[in-house]
Short mmCIF file of C-alpha atoms and ligand atoms in Angstrom, two decimals:
data_model
loop_
_atom_site.label_atom_id
_atom_site.label_comp_id
_atom_site.label_asym_id
_atom_site.label_seq_id
_atom_site.Cartn_x
_atom_site.Cartn_y
_atom_site.Cartn_z
CA UNK A 19 0.00 0.00 0.00
CA UNK A 20 1.30 3.45 -0.84
CA UNK A 21 2.47 5.61 2.03
CA UNK A 22 -0.02 8.19 3.17
CA UNK A 23 1.01 11.79 3.51
CA UNK A 24 0.31 13.60 6.75
CA UNK A 25 -2.97 15.23 5.72
CA UNK A 26 -4.42 11.89 4.70
CA UNK A 27 -3.69 10.28 8.05
CA UNK A 28 -6.16 10.03 10.88
CA UNK A 29 -5.19 12.31 13.77
CA UNK A 30 -5.14 10.63 17.16
CA UNK A 31 -6.60 13.01 19.76
CA UNK A 32 -7.73 13.13 23.39
CA UNK A 33 -10.97 11.45 24.37
CA UNK A 34 -12.73 14.77 25.05
CA UNK A 35 -12.33 16.20 21.54
CA UNK A 36 -15.33 17.00 19.36
CA UNK A 37 -15.85 18.03 15.75
CA UNK A 38 -16.72 21.57 16.73
CA UNK A 39 -13.37 22.06 18.53
CA UNK A 40 -11.55 20.56 15.57
CA UNK A 41 -13.27 23.04 13.27
CA UNK A 42 -12.40 26.00 15.52
CA UNK A 43 -8.83 24.83 15.70
CA UNK A 44 -8.49 24.40 11.94
CA UNK A 45 -10.10 27.73 11.08
CA UNK A 46 -7.80 29.51 13.53
CA UNK A 47 -4.83 28.28 11.49
CA UNK A 48 -5.35 30.63 8.58
CA UNK A 49 -7.26 28.05 6.67
CA UNK A 50 -9.61 29.50 4.07
CA UNK A 51 -10.80 26.48 2.06
CA UNK A 52 -13.93 24.59 3.04
CA UNK A 53 -13.13 21.32 4.80
CA UNK A 54 -14.68 18.32 6.48
CA UNK A 55 -14.04 16.95 9.93
CA UNK A 56 -14.53 13.18 9.98
CA UNK A 57 -15.15 11.54 13.35
CA UNK A 58 -14.04 7.91 12.98
CA UNK A 59 -15.53 7.11 16.40
CA UNK A 60 -18.95 8.04 15.06
CA UNK A 61 -18.71 5.32 12.39
CA UNK A 62 -17.53 2.77 14.95
CA UNK A 63 -20.41 3.73 17.20
CA UNK A 64 -22.90 3.18 14.39
CA UNK A 65 -21.47 -0.29 13.91
CA UNK A 66 -21.83 -0.99 17.63
CA UNK A 67 -25.47 0.18 17.63
CA UNK A 68 -26.25 -1.92 14.56
CA UNK A 69 -24.82 -5.05 16.21
CA UNK A 70 -26.85 -4.35 19.30
CA UNK A 71 -30.14 -3.67 17.54
CA UNK A 72 -29.98 -6.18 14.68
CA UNK A 73 -27.40 -8.81 15.61
CA UNK A 74 -28.70 -11.22 12.97
CA UNK A 75 -28.40 -8.80 10.08
CA UNK A 76 -24.92 -8.55 8.56
CA UNK A 77 -24.35 -5.04 7.22
CA UNK A 78 -22.84 -4.69 3.73
CA UNK A 79 -21.90 -1.03 3.36
CA UNK A 80 -23.16 0.58 0.12
CA UNK A 81 -19.90 2.02 -1.18
CA UNK A 82 -21.59 4.61 -3.42
CA UNK A 83 -22.79 6.55 -0.39
CA UNK A 84 -19.29 7.74 0.49
CA UNK A 85 -16.32 5.98 -1.06
CA UNK A 86 -13.61 7.87 0.82
CA UNK A 87 -10.71 5.47 1.28
CA UNK A 88 -10.51 5.75 5.07
CA UNK A 89 -14.26 5.14 5.43
CA UNK A 90 -14.06 1.93 3.43
CA UNK A 91 -10.93 0.89 5.33
CA UNK A 92 -12.46 1.45 8.75
CA UNK A 93 -15.58 -0.49 7.80
CA UNK A 94 -13.44 -3.29 6.36
CA UNK A 95 -11.45 -3.38 9.61
CA UNK A 96 -14.70 -3.72 11.56
CA UNK A 97 -15.58 -6.76 9.47
CA UNK A 98 -18.45 -5.20 7.55
CA UNK A 99 -19.28 -6.56 4.08
CA UNK A 100 -19.81 -4.38 1.01
CA UNK A 101 -22.47 -3.58 -1.58
CA UNK A 102 -20.68 -2.67 -4.81
CA UNK A 103 -22.41 -1.52 -7.98
CA UNK A 104 -19.53 -1.37 -10.45
CA UNK A 105 -16.13 -2.70 -11.38
CA UNK A 106 -14.35 0.22 -9.74
CA UNK A 107 -16.26 -0.15 -6.49
CA UNK A 108 -15.45 -3.86 -6.48
CA UNK A 109 -11.76 -3.10 -6.99
CA UNK A 110 -11.76 -0.48 -4.29
CA UNK A 111 -12.89 -3.09 -1.77
CA UNK A 112 -10.81 -6.01 -3.10
CA UNK A 113 -7.67 -3.85 -3.12
CA UNK A 114 -7.96 -3.65 0.66
CA UNK A 115 -7.62 -7.41 0.88
CA UNK A 116 -11.30 -7.97 1.58
CA UNK A 117 -12.41 -11.41 0.43
CA UNK A 118 -14.74 -11.39 -2.61
CA UNK A 119 -17.34 -13.35 -0.68
CA UNK A 120 -17.85 -10.30 1.53
CA UNK A 121 -19.13 -8.41 -1.53
CA UNK A 122 -22.59 -8.37 -3.04
CA UNK A 123 -22.74 -6.97 -6.58
CA UNK A 124 -26.05 -5.27 -5.84
CA UNK A 125 -26.67 -3.58 -9.17
CA UNK A 126 -29.56 -5.28 -10.98
CA UNK A 127 -28.37 -3.82 -14.32
CA UNK A 128 -24.70 -4.61 -14.89
CA UNK A 129 -22.51 -3.65 -17.86
CA UNK A 130 -21.07 -6.79 -19.50
CA UNK A 131 -17.45 -5.84 -18.78
CA UNK A 132 -18.25 -5.40 -15.09
CA UNK A 133 -19.90 -8.79 -15.02
CA UNK A 134 -16.80 -10.36 -16.60
CA UNK A 135 -14.72 -8.57 -14.00
CA UNK A 136 -16.88 -9.97 -11.20
CA UNK A 137 -16.29 -13.46 -12.55
CA UNK A 138 -12.54 -12.92 -12.85
CA UNK A 139 -12.27 -11.58 -9.31
CA UNK A 140 -14.47 -14.14 -7.58
CA UNK A 141 -17.43 -11.89 -6.83
CA UNK A 142 -20.26 -14.37 -7.24
CA UNK A 143 -23.31 -12.96 -5.46
CA UNK A 144 -25.38 -10.48 -7.46
CA UNK A 145 -28.87 -9.13 -7.93
CA UNK A 146 -31.16 -9.13 -10.98
CA UNK A 147 -34.67 -7.89 -11.76
CA UNK A 148 -35.26 -8.73 -15.45
CA UNK A 149 -35.03 -11.60 -17.92
CA UNK A 150 -32.46 -9.64 -19.97
CA UNK A 151 -30.11 -9.56 -17.01
CA UNK A 152 -30.62 -13.29 -16.57
CA UNK A 153 -29.60 -13.88 -20.20
CA UNK A 154 -26.51 -11.72 -19.78
CA UNK A 155 -25.54 -13.51 -16.59
CA UNK A 156 -26.12 -16.89 -18.28
CA UNK A 157 -23.65 -15.88 -20.95
CA UNK A 158 -21.00 -14.17 -18.82
CA UNK A 159 -21.18 -15.50 -15.25
CA UNK A 160 -23.35 -18.64 -15.45
CA UNK A 161 -22.51 -20.01 -12.02
CA UNK A 162 -23.27 -16.82 -10.12
CA UNK A 163 -25.42 -16.90 -6.99
CA UNK A 164 -28.45 -14.80 -7.88
CA UNK A 165 -30.62 -12.67 -5.67
CA UNK A 166 -33.89 -11.43 -7.13
CA UNK A 167 -34.54 -7.77 -6.38
CA UNK A 168 -38.17 -7.04 -5.75
CA UNK A 169 -39.88 -3.69 -5.51
CA UNK A 170 -41.51 -2.65 -2.26
CA UNK A 171 -41.52 1.12 -1.79
CA UNK A 172 -41.81 3.00 1.48
CA UNK A 173 -44.68 5.48 1.46
CA UNK A 174 -42.19 8.13 2.57
CA UNK A 175 -38.59 8.21 1.38
CA UNK A 176 -36.00 10.91 0.84
CA UNK A 177 -34.94 9.19 -2.38
CA UNK A 178 -37.31 6.55 -3.80
CA UNK A 179 -35.55 3.89 -5.91
CA UNK A 180 -38.49 1.74 -7.01
CA UNK A 181 -39.07 3.62 -10.28
CA UNK A 182 -35.81 2.27 -11.55
CA UNK A 183 -35.14 -1.04 -9.81
CA UNK A 184 -36.98 -4.06 -8.51
CA UNK A 185 -39.51 -6.36 -10.16
CA UNK A 186 -43.03 -6.63 -8.84
CA UNK A 187 -43.02 -9.42 -6.21
CA UNK A 188 -46.42 -10.75 -7.35
CA UNK A 189 -46.80 -10.09 -11.06
CA UNK A 190 -43.17 -10.44 -12.21
CA UNK A 191 -40.96 -12.24 -9.69
CA UNK A 192 -42.52 -15.74 -10.00
CA UNK A 193 -42.03 -15.70 -13.78
CA UNK A 194 -38.40 -14.55 -13.41
CA UNK A 195 -37.66 -17.30 -10.90
CA UNK A 196 -38.99 -19.86 -13.37
CA UNK A 197 -37.03 -18.35 -16.25
CA UNK A 198 -33.86 -18.52 -14.20
CA UNK A 199 -34.60 -22.17 -13.49
CA UNK A 200 -35.09 -22.95 -17.17
CA UNK A 201 -31.76 -21.26 -17.92
CA UNK A 202 -30.11 -23.46 -15.31
CA UNK A 203 -29.10 -20.48 -13.17
CA UNK A 204 -28.78 -20.56 -9.41
CA UNK A 205 -31.08 -18.31 -7.41
CA UNK A 206 -30.22 -18.16 -3.71
CA UNK A 207 -32.37 -15.38 -2.32
CA UNK A 208 -34.37 -12.18 -2.42
CA UNK A 209 -33.40 -8.52 -2.00
CA UNK A 210 -35.20 -5.20 -1.92
CA UNK A 211 -34.51 -1.54 -1.22
CA UNK A 212 -37.46 0.30 0.30
CA UNK A 213 -36.05 3.72 -0.66
CA UNK A 214 -33.18 5.76 0.72
CA UNK A 215 -33.95 7.76 3.83
CA UNK A 216 -36.98 5.59 4.59
CA UNK A 217 -39.67 7.33 6.64
CA UNK A 218 -42.04 4.39 6.95
CA UNK A 219 -40.56 1.58 9.09
CA UNK A 220 -43.54 -0.77 8.46
CA UNK A 221 -42.50 -1.16 4.82
CA UNK A 222 -39.79 -3.57 5.98
CA UNK A 223 -42.48 -5.87 7.28
CA UNK A 224 -44.34 -5.89 3.94
CA UNK A 225 -41.13 -6.45 2.01
CA UNK A 226 -39.99 -9.32 4.25
CA UNK A 227 -43.42 -10.98 3.84
CA UNK A 228 -43.09 -10.77 0.05
CA UNK A 229 -39.61 -12.22 0.32
CA UNK A 230 -40.87 -15.13 2.43
CA UNK A 231 -43.45 -15.99 -0.25
CA UNK A 232 -40.78 -15.99 -2.93
CA UNK A 233 -38.53 -18.14 -0.75
CA UNK A 234 -41.34 -20.71 -0.68
CA UNK A 235 -41.79 -20.55 -4.45
CA UNK A 236 -38.02 -20.76 -4.98
CA UNK A 237 -37.79 -23.88 -2.83
CA UNK A 238 -40.65 -25.42 -4.79
CA UNK A 239 -38.74 -24.78 -8.00
CA UNK A 240 -35.77 -26.61 -6.53
CA UNK A 241 -33.56 -23.75 -5.43
CA UNK A 242 -31.82 -23.67 -2.09
CA UNK A 243 -32.94 -20.24 -0.91
CA UNK A 244 -30.71 -19.06 1.90
CA UNK A 245 -30.00 -15.33 1.50
CA UNK A 246 -32.33 -12.50 2.45
CA UNK A 247 -31.03 -9.02 1.67
CA UNK A 248 -33.07 -6.23 3.26
CA UNK A 249 -31.21 -3.44 1.42
CA UNK A 250 -30.66 0.10 2.69
CA UNK A 251 -32.90 2.96 3.73
CA UNK A 252 -31.75 3.34 7.33
CA UNK A 253 -31.45 6.92 8.62
CA UNK A 254 -28.00 8.25 9.51
CA UNK A 255 -28.29 11.81 10.82
CA UNK A 256 -27.14 12.68 14.34
CA UNK A 257 -30.72 13.14 15.53
CA UNK A 258 -32.00 9.93 13.97
CA UNK A 259 -32.22 6.40 15.28
CA UNK A 260 -32.77 2.94 13.79
CA UNK A 261 -34.89 1.84 16.75
CA UNK A 262 -38.19 1.90 14.85
CA UNK A 263 -36.88 0.12 11.78
CA UNK A 264 -34.87 -2.45 13.74
CA UNK A 265 -37.94 -3.35 15.75
CA UNK A 266 -40.05 -3.88 12.63
CA UNK A 267 -37.24 -5.86 10.98
CA UNK A 268 -36.63 -8.05 14.03
CA UNK A 269 -40.34 -8.85 14.42
CA UNK A 270 -40.75 -9.62 10.71
CA UNK A 271 -37.68 -11.84 10.71
CA UNK A 272 -38.85 -13.72 13.82
CA UNK A 273 -42.14 -14.36 12.10
CA UNK A 274 -40.98 -15.22 8.59
CA UNK A 275 -37.36 -16.28 8.95
CA UNK A 276 -36.96 -17.46 12.55
CA UNK A 277 -33.50 -17.97 13.95
CA UNK A 278 -32.11 -21.35 13.01
CA UNK A 279 -34.05 -21.52 9.72
CA UNK A 280 -30.77 -21.52 7.84
CA UNK A 281 -31.28 -18.20 6.09
CA UNK A 282 -28.48 -15.66 6.22
CA UNK A 283 -29.79 -12.10 6.52
CA UNK A 284 -27.80 -9.15 5.18
CA UNK A 285 -28.50 -5.45 4.65
CA UNK A 286 -26.93 -2.72 2.52
CA UNK A 287 -26.82 0.40 4.71
CA UNK A 288 -25.15 3.43 3.16
CA UNK A 289 -26.37 6.65 4.77
CA UNK A 290 -26.60 4.99 8.19
CA UNK A 291 -22.85 4.52 8.59
CA UNK A 292 -21.58 7.86 7.34
CA UNK A 293 -24.11 10.72 7.50
CA UNK A 294 -23.37 11.93 11.03
CA UNK A 295 -19.63 11.23 10.95
CA UNK A 296 -18.92 14.17 8.63
CA UNK A 297 -19.21 17.84 9.56
CA UNK A 298 -18.55 20.44 6.90
CA UNK A 299 -17.12 23.91 7.53
CA UNK A 300 -17.47 26.60 4.87
CA UNK A 301 -16.04 30.09 4.86
CA UNK A 302 -17.98 33.23 3.89
CA UNK A 303 -15.61 34.70 1.32
CA UNK A 304 -17.88 37.40 -0.10
CA UNK A 305 -21.17 39.08 0.70
CA UNK A 306 -23.73 41.49 -0.70
CA UNK A 307 -26.49 43.35 1.11
CA UNK A 308 -29.82 44.51 -0.27
CA UNK A 309 -31.40 47.55 1.40
CA UNK A 310 -34.97 48.73 1.87
CA UNK A 311 -36.14 52.32 1.27
CA UNK A 312 -35.05 53.37 4.76
CA UNK A 313 -31.55 52.16 4.10
CA UNK A 314 -31.87 49.14 6.42
CA UNK A 315 -30.53 45.78 5.37
CA UNK A 316 -33.47 43.74 4.11
CA UNK A 317 -31.51 40.76 2.85
CA UNK A 318 -27.94 39.50 3.09
CA UNK A 319 -26.33 37.31 0.45
CA UNK A 320 -23.38 35.23 1.63
CA UNK A 321 -21.02 33.45 -0.75
CA UNK A 322 -19.53 30.20 0.59
CA UNK A 323 -16.61 28.23 -0.77
CA UNK A 324 -18.67 25.07 -1.29
CA UNK A 325 -21.94 24.84 -3.19
CA UNK A 326 -24.35 22.64 -5.14
CA UNK A 327 -21.63 21.60 -7.58
CA UNK A 328 -19.61 20.45 -4.56
CA UNK A 329 -20.87 18.94 -1.31
CA UNK A 330 -24.28 20.58 -1.55
CA UNK A 331 -25.16 18.55 -4.63
CA UNK A 332 -26.96 16.55 -1.95
CA UNK A 333 -29.67 19.23 -1.95
CA UNK A 334 -30.41 18.53 -5.62
CA UNK A 335 -29.81 14.79 -5.90
CA UNK A 336 -30.42 13.48 -2.42
CA UNK A 337 -33.13 15.99 -1.42
CA UNK A 338 -31.26 16.78 1.78
CA UNK A 339 -32.13 19.70 3.96
CA UNK A 340 -29.09 21.44 5.37
CA UNK A 341 -28.79 23.77 8.35
CA UNK A 342 -26.10 26.41 8.61
CA UNK A 343 -24.71 27.03 12.10
CA UNK A 344 -22.49 30.11 12.46
CA UNK A 345 -19.24 29.07 14.12
CA UNK A 346 -19.15 32.31 16.09
CA UNK A 347 -22.71 31.85 17.36
CA UNK A 348 -25.71 34.09 16.79
CA UNK A 349 -25.24 37.63 18.04
CA UNK A 350 -27.52 40.58 17.42
CA UNK A 351 -30.59 40.77 15.25
CA UNK A 352 -31.24 38.23 12.56
CA UNK A 353 -31.98 39.12 8.94
CA UNK A 354 -33.30 37.23 5.98
CA UNK A 355 -30.24 35.74 4.32
CA UNK A 356 -29.37 33.53 1.39
CA UNK A 357 -26.38 31.23 1.01
CA UNK A 358 -24.65 30.77 -2.32
CA UNK A 359 -21.98 28.44 -3.65
CA UNK A 360 -18.84 29.75 -5.33
CA UNK A 361 -19.52 29.01 -9.00
CA UNK A 362 -20.82 31.53 -11.51
CA UNK A 363 -24.09 29.64 -11.94
CA UNK A 364 -27.06 31.36 -10.30
CA UNK A 365 -28.51 27.93 -9.60
CA UNK A 366 -25.64 27.44 -7.17
CA UNK A 367 -27.72 28.32 -4.13
CA UNK A 368 -27.55 26.48 -0.79
CA UNK A 369 -30.33 28.26 1.09
CA UNK A 370 -32.86 30.75 -0.27
CA UNK A 371 -34.11 32.39 2.90
CA UNK A 372 -32.67 31.66 6.33
CA UNK A 373 -32.56 33.89 9.38
CA UNK A 374 -28.97 34.68 10.33
CA UNK A 375 -27.31 37.38 12.35
CA UNK A 376 -24.73 39.42 10.52
CA UNK A 377 -21.77 37.49 9.13
CA UNK A 378 -18.52 39.07 8.02
CA UNK A 379 -16.24 37.98 5.24
CA UNK A 380 -13.99 35.38 6.86
CA UNK A 381 -16.70 33.99 9.16
CA UNK A 382 -17.45 30.27 9.09
CA UNK A 383 -20.65 28.27 8.76
CA UNK A 384 -20.86 24.69 9.97
CA UNK A 385 -23.10 21.98 8.49
CA UNK A 386 -23.66 18.78 10.41
CA UNK A 387 -24.56 15.33 9.03
CA UNK A 388 -22.88 15.83 5.66
CA UNK A 389 -21.39 12.35 5.17
CA UNK A 390 -23.95 10.72 2.90
CA UNK A 391 -24.18 11.30 -0.86
CA UNK A 392 -22.06 14.46 -0.77
CA UNK A 393 -18.33 13.96 -1.50
CA UNK A 394 -18.44 11.20 -4.12
CA UNK A 395 -20.75 13.30 -6.31
CA UNK A 396 -18.97 16.64 -5.83
CA UNK A 397 -17.11 18.19 -8.76
CA UNK A 398 -14.47 20.96 -8.89
CA UNK A 399 -16.56 22.86 -11.48
CA UNK A 400 -15.42 26.40 -12.22
CA UNK A 401 -12.12 25.84 -10.42
CA UNK A 402 -13.48 25.50 -6.90
CA UNK A 403 -11.99 22.40 -5.31
CA UNK A 404 -13.92 19.72 -3.47
CA UNK A 405 -13.28 20.14 0.30
CA UNK A 406 -10.58 18.06 1.94
CA UNK A 407 -11.34 15.73 4.81
CA UNK A 408 -9.48 15.73 8.13
CA UNK A 409 -10.14 12.55 10.07
CA UNK A 410 -9.88 12.25 13.85
CA UNK A 411 -9.89 9.31 16.23
CA UNK A 412 -9.53 9.09 20.00
CA UNK A 413 -6.51 7.33 21.44
CA UNK A 414 -8.44 4.44 22.98
CA UNK A 415 -10.23 3.64 19.72
CA UNK A 416 -6.98 3.98 17.85
CA UNK A 417 -5.42 1.33 20.09
CA UNK A 418 -8.22 -1.01 19.07
CA UNK A 419 -8.24 -0.28 15.36
CA UNK A 420 -4.65 0.37 14.43
CA UNK A 421 -3.76 -3.23 13.70
CA UNK A 422 -7.05 -4.45 12.33
CA UNK A 423 -6.42 -5.13 8.65
CA UNK A 424 -6.50 -3.18 6.35
CA UNK A 425 -5.63 -0.47 8.89
CA UNK A 426 -2.00 -0.11 9.93
CA UNK A 427 0.04 2.16 12.17
CA UNK A 428 0.72 4.18 9.03
CA UNK A 429 -2.88 5.30 8.79
CA UNK A 430 -2.57 7.38 11.93
CA UNK A 431 -0.61 10.32 13.22
CA UNK A 432 -0.27 10.90 16.96
CA UNK A 433 0.59 13.83 19.15
CA UNK A 434 -2.10 16.08 17.70
CA UNK A 435 -3.61 18.63 20.02
CA UNK A 436 -6.71 20.64 19.37
CA UNK A 437 -6.53 24.18 20.67
CA UNK A 438 -9.86 25.26 22.09
CA UNK A 439 -9.02 28.90 22.66
CA UNK A 440 -10.69 30.43 19.65
CA UNK A 441 -13.87 28.49 20.22
CA UNK A 442 -14.23 29.43 23.84
CA UNK A 443 -13.66 33.04 22.94
CA UNK A 444 -16.30 33.16 20.25
CA UNK A 445 -18.99 30.97 21.76
CA UNK A 446 -19.02 32.78 25.11
CA UNK A 447 -19.39 36.23 23.60
CA UNK A 448 -22.50 37.89 24.93
CA UNK A 449 -25.14 39.00 22.43
CA UNK A 450 -24.67 42.57 21.30
CA UNK A 451 -22.45 44.22 18.79
CA UNK A 452 -20.19 41.53 17.40
CA UNK A 453 -16.52 42.33 17.74
CA UNK A 454 -14.89 41.32 14.51
CA UNK A 455 -12.68 38.31 15.11
CA UNK A 456 -9.99 38.64 12.50
CA UNK A 457 -9.51 35.54 10.37
CA UNK A 458 -6.59 36.04 8.10
CA UNK A 459 -7.26 35.03 4.53
CA UNK A 460 -4.42 33.69 2.47
C1 LIG B 17 -27.87 3.26 -2.66
C2 LIG B 17 -28.11 1.85 -2.33
C3 LIG B 17 -28.01 1.41 -1.00
C4 LIG B 17 -27.76 2.34 0.16
O1 LIG B 17 -28.93 2.96 0.54
P1 LIG B 17 -29.04 3.85 1.86
O2 LIG B 17 -30.42 4.35 1.80
O3 LIG B 17 -28.01 4.91 1.78
O4 LIG B 17 -28.83 2.97 3.02
C5 LIG B 17 -28.18 0.06 -0.76
N1 LIG B 17 -28.44 -0.81 -1.76
C6 LIG B 17 -28.55 -0.42 -3.03
C7 LIG B 17 -28.81 -1.44 -4.07
C8 LIG B 17 -28.41 0.92 -3.36
O5 LIG B 17 -28.55 1.30 -4.63
#
């Protein structure tokens, strides 16, 4: 593995650190570019909660959600499996030394070259939802272990997926199972994805019931059905919890796939593992004010160094709602304000009308829960770079993780201290006229 340079390494810090302090510390060091703080402990904690709430369900992280190298490495070290949708995602995981049987190729529509690559690299478990995919698999990867993807949409979802993927469990799936049988292919199970950012936990119960019926049909056709894949859809924000969904899932599994029935249950969480681990800090690098007839400010426009072509693409594609928190706190009266990204496109708007107290050029805005469907989609359009990520881990967690393959001592850098001075200064300022805290711009 190539040596990591200092900025790419995870900083080992004291147990009482937090992302906010790390942001204050970084911004006090004459940093101007937008950046992320990644809390590795937050990912580990998500894993711990998952194991506690759904011990039977083996998570396979959906790489597309955030394919940052260190994220994939930490999850691999924890023993998580992976949902890959393409040749490059497969390679990303295999290059870490992860065994191909920890990967599910969960793209029901696969380019032929990617299918050949799966065969060559020993990735044998994959999904399908049409007869055309079956024919392609028959030709290119005939001994694959197939998982039929059915459609079962949540009534509420941040990003529905059913328009594009999943066959109808009643009107289409039985025919496809029979076609696969005629082709001599091997079906081993059922998968679904209820929609990303699922807001209706009960949908998991409906989907698992459908799966159970197809397991019965599959067995009748002579398949050995032993894999149930309950997909993604789990929330990942810092104020969210998987309690409701895990309860529905556990009950539905107990009823339809009781423990000891010989069925392995997996899931493909993406958002769940990464959303809350990433906090984004953006700098106000320019502003404009619009005045009313009395000469009072009626609206403030703030220009940030990350926008909808960068991290905030999540507003357009992932329908995320983002909240800007001024690093210096709220002081004085609030005004209607809009937030804009750095490109010359007028569509590059992060927030149209939010109430903020006056910000100066050089002030920082913080956005929590920015780990899911942000970075991998971001582009450096117009010459504005995608923000860098600084990762942090506490010393005790580091002791546990540092030798869990694929992590090594080399992934970490010790002796880092976070200075809290600037934060304490700004966050304890009483409301009133805001003294300008100088932030030197390069
Ligand atoms: C995107 C995707 C996921 C991850 O979904 P989340 O809602 O982020 O958990 C899982 N499986 C498949 C097939 C996907 O396309």
